[in-house]
Short mmCIF file of C-alpha atoms and ligand atoms in Angstrom, two decimals:
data_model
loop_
_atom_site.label_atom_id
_atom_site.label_comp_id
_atom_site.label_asym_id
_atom_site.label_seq_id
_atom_site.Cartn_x
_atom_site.Cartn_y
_atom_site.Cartn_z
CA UNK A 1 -27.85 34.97 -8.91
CA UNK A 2 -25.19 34.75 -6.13
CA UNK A 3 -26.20 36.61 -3.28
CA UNK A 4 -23.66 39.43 -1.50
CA UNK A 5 -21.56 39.39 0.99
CA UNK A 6 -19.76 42.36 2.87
CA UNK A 7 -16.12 42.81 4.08
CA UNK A 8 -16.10 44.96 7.52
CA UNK A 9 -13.07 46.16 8.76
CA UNK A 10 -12.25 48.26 11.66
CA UNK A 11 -9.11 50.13 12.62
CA UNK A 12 -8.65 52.28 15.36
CA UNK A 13 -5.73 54.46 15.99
CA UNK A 14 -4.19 57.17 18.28
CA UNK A 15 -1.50 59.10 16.61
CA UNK A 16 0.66 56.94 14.91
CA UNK A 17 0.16 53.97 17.94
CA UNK A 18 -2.30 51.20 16.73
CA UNK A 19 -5.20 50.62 19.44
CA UNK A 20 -7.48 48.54 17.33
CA UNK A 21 -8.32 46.47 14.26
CA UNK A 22 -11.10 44.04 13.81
CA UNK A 23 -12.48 42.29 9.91
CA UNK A 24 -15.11 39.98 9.44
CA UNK A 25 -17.35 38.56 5.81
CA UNK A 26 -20.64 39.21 6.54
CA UNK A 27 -24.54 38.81 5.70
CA UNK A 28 -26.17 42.24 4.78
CA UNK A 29 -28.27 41.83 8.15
CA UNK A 30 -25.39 41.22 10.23
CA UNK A 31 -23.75 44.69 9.32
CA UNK A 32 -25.42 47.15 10.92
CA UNK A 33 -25.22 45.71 14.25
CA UNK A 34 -21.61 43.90 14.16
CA UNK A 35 -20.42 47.72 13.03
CA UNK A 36 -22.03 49.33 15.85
CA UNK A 37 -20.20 46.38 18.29
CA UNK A 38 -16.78 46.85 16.85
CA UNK A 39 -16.98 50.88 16.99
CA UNK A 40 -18.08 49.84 21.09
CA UNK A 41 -14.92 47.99 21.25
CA UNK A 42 -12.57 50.63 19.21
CA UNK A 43 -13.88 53.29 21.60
CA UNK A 44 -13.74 51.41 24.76
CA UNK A 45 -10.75 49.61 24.42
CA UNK A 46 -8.12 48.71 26.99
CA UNK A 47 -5.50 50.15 25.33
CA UNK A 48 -7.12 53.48 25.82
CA UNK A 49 -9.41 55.87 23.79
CA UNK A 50 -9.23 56.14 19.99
CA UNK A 51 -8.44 59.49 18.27
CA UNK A 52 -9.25 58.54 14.90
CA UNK A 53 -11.80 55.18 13.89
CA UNK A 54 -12.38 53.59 10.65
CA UNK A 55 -14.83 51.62 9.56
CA UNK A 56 -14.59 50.70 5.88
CA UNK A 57 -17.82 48.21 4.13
CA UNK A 58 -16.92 46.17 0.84
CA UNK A 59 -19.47 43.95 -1.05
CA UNK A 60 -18.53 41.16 -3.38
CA UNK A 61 -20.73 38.38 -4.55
CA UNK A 62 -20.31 34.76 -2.67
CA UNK A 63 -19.37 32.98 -5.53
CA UNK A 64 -16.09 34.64 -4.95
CA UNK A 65 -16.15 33.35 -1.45
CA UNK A 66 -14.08 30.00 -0.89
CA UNK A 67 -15.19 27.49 1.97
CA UNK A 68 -12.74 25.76 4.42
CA UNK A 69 -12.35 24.20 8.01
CA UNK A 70 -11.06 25.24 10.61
CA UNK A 71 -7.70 24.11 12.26
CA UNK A 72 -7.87 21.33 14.78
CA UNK A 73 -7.60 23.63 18.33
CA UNK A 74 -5.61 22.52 21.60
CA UNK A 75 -4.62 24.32 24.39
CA UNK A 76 -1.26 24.02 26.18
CA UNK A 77 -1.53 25.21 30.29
CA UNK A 78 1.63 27.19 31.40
CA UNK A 79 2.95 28.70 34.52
CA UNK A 80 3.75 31.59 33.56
CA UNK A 81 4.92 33.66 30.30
CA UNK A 82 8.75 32.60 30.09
CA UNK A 83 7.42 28.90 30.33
CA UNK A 84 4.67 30.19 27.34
CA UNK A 85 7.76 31.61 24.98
CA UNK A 86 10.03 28.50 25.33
CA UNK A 87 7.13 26.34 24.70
CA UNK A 88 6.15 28.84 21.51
CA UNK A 89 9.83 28.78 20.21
CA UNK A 90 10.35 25.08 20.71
CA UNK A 91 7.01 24.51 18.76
CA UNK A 92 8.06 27.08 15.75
CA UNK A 93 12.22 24.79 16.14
CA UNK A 94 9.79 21.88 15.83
CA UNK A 95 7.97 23.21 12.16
CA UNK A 96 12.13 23.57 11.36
CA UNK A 97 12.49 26.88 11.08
CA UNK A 98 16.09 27.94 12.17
CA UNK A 99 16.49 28.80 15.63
CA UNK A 100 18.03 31.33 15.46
CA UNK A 101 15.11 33.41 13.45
CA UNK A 102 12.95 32.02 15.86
CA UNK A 103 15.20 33.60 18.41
CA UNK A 104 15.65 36.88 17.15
CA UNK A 105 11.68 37.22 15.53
CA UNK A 106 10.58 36.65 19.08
CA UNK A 107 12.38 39.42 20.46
CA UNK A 108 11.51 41.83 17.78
CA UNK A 109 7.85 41.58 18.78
CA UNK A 110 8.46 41.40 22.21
CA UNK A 111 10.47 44.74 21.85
CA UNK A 112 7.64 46.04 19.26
CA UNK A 113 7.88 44.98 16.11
CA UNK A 114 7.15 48.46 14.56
CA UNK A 115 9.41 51.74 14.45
CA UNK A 116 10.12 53.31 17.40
CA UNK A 117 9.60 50.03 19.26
CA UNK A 118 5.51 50.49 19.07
CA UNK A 119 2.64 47.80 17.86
CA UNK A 120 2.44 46.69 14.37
CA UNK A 121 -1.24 47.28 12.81
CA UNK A 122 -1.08 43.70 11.12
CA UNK A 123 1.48 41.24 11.58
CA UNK A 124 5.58 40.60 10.38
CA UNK A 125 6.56 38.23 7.20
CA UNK A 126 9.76 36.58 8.11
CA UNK A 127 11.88 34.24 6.09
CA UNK A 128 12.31 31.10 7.86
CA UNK A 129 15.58 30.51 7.10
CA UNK A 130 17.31 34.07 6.57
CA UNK A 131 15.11 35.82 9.27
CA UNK A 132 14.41 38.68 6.94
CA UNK A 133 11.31 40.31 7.30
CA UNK A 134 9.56 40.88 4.26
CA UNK A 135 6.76 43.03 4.94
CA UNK A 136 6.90 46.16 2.86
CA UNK A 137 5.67 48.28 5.43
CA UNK A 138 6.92 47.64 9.24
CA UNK A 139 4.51 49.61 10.94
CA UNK A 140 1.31 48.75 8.77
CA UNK A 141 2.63 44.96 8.10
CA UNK A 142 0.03 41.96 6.62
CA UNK A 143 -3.46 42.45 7.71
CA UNK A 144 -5.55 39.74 7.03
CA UNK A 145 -9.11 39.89 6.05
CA UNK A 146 -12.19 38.71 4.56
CA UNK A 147 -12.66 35.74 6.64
CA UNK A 148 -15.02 34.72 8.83
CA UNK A 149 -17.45 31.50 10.39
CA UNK A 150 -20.56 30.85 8.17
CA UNK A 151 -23.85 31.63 10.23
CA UNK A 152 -24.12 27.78 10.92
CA UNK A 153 -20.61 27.38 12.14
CA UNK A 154 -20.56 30.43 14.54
CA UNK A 155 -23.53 28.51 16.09
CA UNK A 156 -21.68 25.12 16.46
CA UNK A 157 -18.17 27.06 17.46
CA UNK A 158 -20.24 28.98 20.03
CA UNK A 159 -21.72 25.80 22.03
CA UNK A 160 -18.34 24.04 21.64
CA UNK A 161 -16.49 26.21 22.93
CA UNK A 162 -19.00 27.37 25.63
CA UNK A 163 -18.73 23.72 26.98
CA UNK A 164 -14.92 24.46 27.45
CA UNK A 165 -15.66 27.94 29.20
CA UNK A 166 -13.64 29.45 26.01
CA UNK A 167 -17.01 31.32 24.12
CA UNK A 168 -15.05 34.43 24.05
CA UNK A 169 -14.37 36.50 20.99
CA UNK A 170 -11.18 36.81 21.15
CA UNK A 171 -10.81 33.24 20.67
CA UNK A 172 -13.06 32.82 17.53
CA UNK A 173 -11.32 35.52 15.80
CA UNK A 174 -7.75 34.06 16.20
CA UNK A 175 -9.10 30.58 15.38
CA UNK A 176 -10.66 31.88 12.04
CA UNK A 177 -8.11 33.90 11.56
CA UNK A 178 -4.95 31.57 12.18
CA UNK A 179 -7.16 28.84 10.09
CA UNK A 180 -7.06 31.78 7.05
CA UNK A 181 -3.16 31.97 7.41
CA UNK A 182 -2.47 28.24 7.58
CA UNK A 183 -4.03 27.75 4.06
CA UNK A 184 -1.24 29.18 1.86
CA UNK A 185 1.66 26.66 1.90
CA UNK A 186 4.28 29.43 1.89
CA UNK A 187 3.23 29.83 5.62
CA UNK A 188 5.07 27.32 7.79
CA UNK A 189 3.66 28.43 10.43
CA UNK A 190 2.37 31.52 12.87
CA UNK A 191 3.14 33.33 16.38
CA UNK A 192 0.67 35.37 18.20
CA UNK A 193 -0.36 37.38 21.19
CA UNK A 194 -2.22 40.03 21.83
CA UNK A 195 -1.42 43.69 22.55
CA UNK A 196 -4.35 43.81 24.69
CA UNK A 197 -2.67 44.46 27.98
CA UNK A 198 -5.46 42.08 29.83
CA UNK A 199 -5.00 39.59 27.47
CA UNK A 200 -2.44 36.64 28.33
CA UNK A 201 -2.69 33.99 25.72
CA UNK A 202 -1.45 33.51 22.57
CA UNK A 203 -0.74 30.99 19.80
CA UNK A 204 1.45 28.60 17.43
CA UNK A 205 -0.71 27.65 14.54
CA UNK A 206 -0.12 25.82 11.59
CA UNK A 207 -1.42 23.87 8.86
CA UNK A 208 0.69 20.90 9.93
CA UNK A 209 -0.31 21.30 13.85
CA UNK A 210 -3.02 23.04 14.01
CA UNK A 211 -4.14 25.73 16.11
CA UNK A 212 -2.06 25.42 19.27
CA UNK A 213 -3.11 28.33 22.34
CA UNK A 214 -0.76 28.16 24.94
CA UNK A 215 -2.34 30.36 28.09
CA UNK A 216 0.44 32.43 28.68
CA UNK A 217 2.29 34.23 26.64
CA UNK A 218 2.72 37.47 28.40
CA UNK A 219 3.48 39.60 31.69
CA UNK A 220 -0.42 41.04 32.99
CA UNK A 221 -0.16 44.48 32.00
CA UNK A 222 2.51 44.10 28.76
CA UNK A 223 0.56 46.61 25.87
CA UNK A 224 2.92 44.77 23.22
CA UNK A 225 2.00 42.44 21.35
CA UNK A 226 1.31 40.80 17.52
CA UNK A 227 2.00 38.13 14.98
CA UNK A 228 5.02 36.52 13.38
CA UNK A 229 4.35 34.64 9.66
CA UNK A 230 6.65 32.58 9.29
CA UNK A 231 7.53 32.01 5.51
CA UNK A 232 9.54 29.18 3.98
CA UNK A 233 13.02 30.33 2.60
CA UNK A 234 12.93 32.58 -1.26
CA UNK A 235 8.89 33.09 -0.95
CA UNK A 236 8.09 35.92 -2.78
CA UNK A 237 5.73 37.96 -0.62
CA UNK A 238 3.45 40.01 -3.11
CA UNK A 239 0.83 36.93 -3.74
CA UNK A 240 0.77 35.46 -0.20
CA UNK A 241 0.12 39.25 0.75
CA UNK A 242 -2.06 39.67 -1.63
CA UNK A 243 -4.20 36.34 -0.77
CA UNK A 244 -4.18 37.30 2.46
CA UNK A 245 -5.15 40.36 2.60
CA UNK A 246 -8.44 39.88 -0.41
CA UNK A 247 -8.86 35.78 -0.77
CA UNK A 248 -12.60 35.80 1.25
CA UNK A 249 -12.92 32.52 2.68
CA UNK A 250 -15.91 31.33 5.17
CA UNK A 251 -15.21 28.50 7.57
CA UNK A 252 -17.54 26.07 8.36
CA UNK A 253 -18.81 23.94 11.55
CA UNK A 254 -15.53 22.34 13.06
CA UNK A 255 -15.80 18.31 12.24
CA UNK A 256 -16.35 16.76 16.10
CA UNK A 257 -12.94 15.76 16.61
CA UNK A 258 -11.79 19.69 16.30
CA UNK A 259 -11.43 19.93 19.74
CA UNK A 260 -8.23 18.17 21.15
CA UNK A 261 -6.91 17.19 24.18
CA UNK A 262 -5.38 19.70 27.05
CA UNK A 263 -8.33 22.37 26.92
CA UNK A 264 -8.23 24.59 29.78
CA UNK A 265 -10.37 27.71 30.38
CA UNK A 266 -8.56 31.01 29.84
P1 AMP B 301 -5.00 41.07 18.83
O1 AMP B 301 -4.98 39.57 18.88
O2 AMP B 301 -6.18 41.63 18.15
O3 AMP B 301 -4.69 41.68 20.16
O4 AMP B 301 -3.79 41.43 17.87
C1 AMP B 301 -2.45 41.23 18.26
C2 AMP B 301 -1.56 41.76 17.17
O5 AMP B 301 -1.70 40.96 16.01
C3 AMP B 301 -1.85 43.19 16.73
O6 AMP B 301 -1.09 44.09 17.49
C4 AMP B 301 -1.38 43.19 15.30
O7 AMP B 301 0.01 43.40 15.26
C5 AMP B 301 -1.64 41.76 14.86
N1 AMP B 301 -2.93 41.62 14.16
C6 AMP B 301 -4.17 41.83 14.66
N2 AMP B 301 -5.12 41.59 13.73
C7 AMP B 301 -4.46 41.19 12.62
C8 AMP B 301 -4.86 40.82 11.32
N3 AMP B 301 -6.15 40.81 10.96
N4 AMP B 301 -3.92 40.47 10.43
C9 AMP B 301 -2.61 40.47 10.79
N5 AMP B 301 -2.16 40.83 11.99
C10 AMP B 301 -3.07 41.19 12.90
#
């Protein structure tokens, strides 16, 4: 008989403003206390106190559950944020997405991606060569879920990193999740940072170049922030949503070469 497996998601919100999201596949002994962490984090969260706080607990059995590795990770060290963005934009250019979507994608979640110029819950679906977005819902976007290190890889991710002074979090759950994204080949490839106004680095990741931090991608104190799929021209976006949002997939211990050149601590 397959054993469960439980979907825990988070959201945290204030008004209509996002503060806080967090989703992970876990063991039925990991719940309890991974619930009680992510309600600490909801409540204490730099982007201020929570009004309202989800927590919402799905089981499925893990037969369901599909395995994969993770992306390849590097780390590109920049001065400062402008330096981050050209790098970021050049990278997407380099994946050949127009530049000009690039361009004008970039801005949009600079300028907060959601109505009224606020922070998306999930992230934005844009064509790669029209620049249409093509989420349904602008403010609520694509949240992924369901994903998440198996037991033995959170171990082996924990002292890798840790040797790199990069054991944070934050970190883990962009890797897992960026390696979740960059499965589905209508996904060319993804922009992130984070809306945590502490936070400085972001991403480029892709299934072609991997999971690519780059240390700065915004001003200390900026509370906007979020993530750009880009999707190759005519994809239809109800399956890729829907796979992204219910697929479960587990990740297992990075082969030794995962680590690549350029690592820096941030
Ligand atoms: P964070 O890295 O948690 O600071 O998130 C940065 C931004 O990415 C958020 O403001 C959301 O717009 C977006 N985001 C966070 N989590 C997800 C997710 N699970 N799926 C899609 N987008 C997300």
């Amino acid at each position: 008989m397959s054993k469960s497996l439980y979907s825990l998601r988070m959201h945290a919100n204030r008004g209509q403003e996002h503060v806080s999201g967090a989703e992970r596949l876990l063991e039925f002994e990991q719940l309890v206390e991974t619930a009680s962490a992510m309600l600490q984090r909801a409540l204490k969260h730099p982007r201020g106190a929570a009004e309202r706080i989800s927590l919402k607990v799905e089981s499925f059995g893990d037969a369901a559950v599909r395995r994969e590795a993770l992306l390849p990770l590097s780390t590109h060290a920049v001065d400062d944020w402008r330096q981050g963005r050209e790098l970021a934009a050049e990278l997407l250019v380099r994946h050949g997405i127009a530049r000009r979507v690039v361009t004008t994608a970039l801005a949009a979640l600079a300028a907060g991606a959601a109505p009224g110029g606020t922070v998306m819950r999930g992230a934005m679906l844009v064509d790669s060569a029209s620049g249409r977005r093509l989420e349904p819902d602008p403010a609520r976007g694509v949240r992924v879920s369901r994903m998440d290190l198996d037991l033995a890889a959170r171990h082996a991710v924990e002292s890798l990193l840790g040797g790199q002074g990069l054991n944070n979090p934050r970190v883990i759950e962009a890797w897992v999740l960026a390696s979740k994204v960059a499965l589905y080949p209508q996904v060319i490839a993804e922009l992130c940072w984070s809306d945590d106004p502490d936070y400085l680095t972001g991403y480029v990741a892709s299934a072609r170049h991997g999971y690519q931090r780059i240390t700065r991608l915004k001003a200390a104190g900026d509370r906007i922030g979020g993530r750009i799929f880009f999707v190759a021209a005519a994809t239809l976006p109800a399956e890729l949503i829907d796979a992204l949002q219910l697929e479960p997939i587990l990740f297992s211990a990075p082969r030794p070469n995962t680590l690549e050149q350029g690592l820096c601590a941030n």
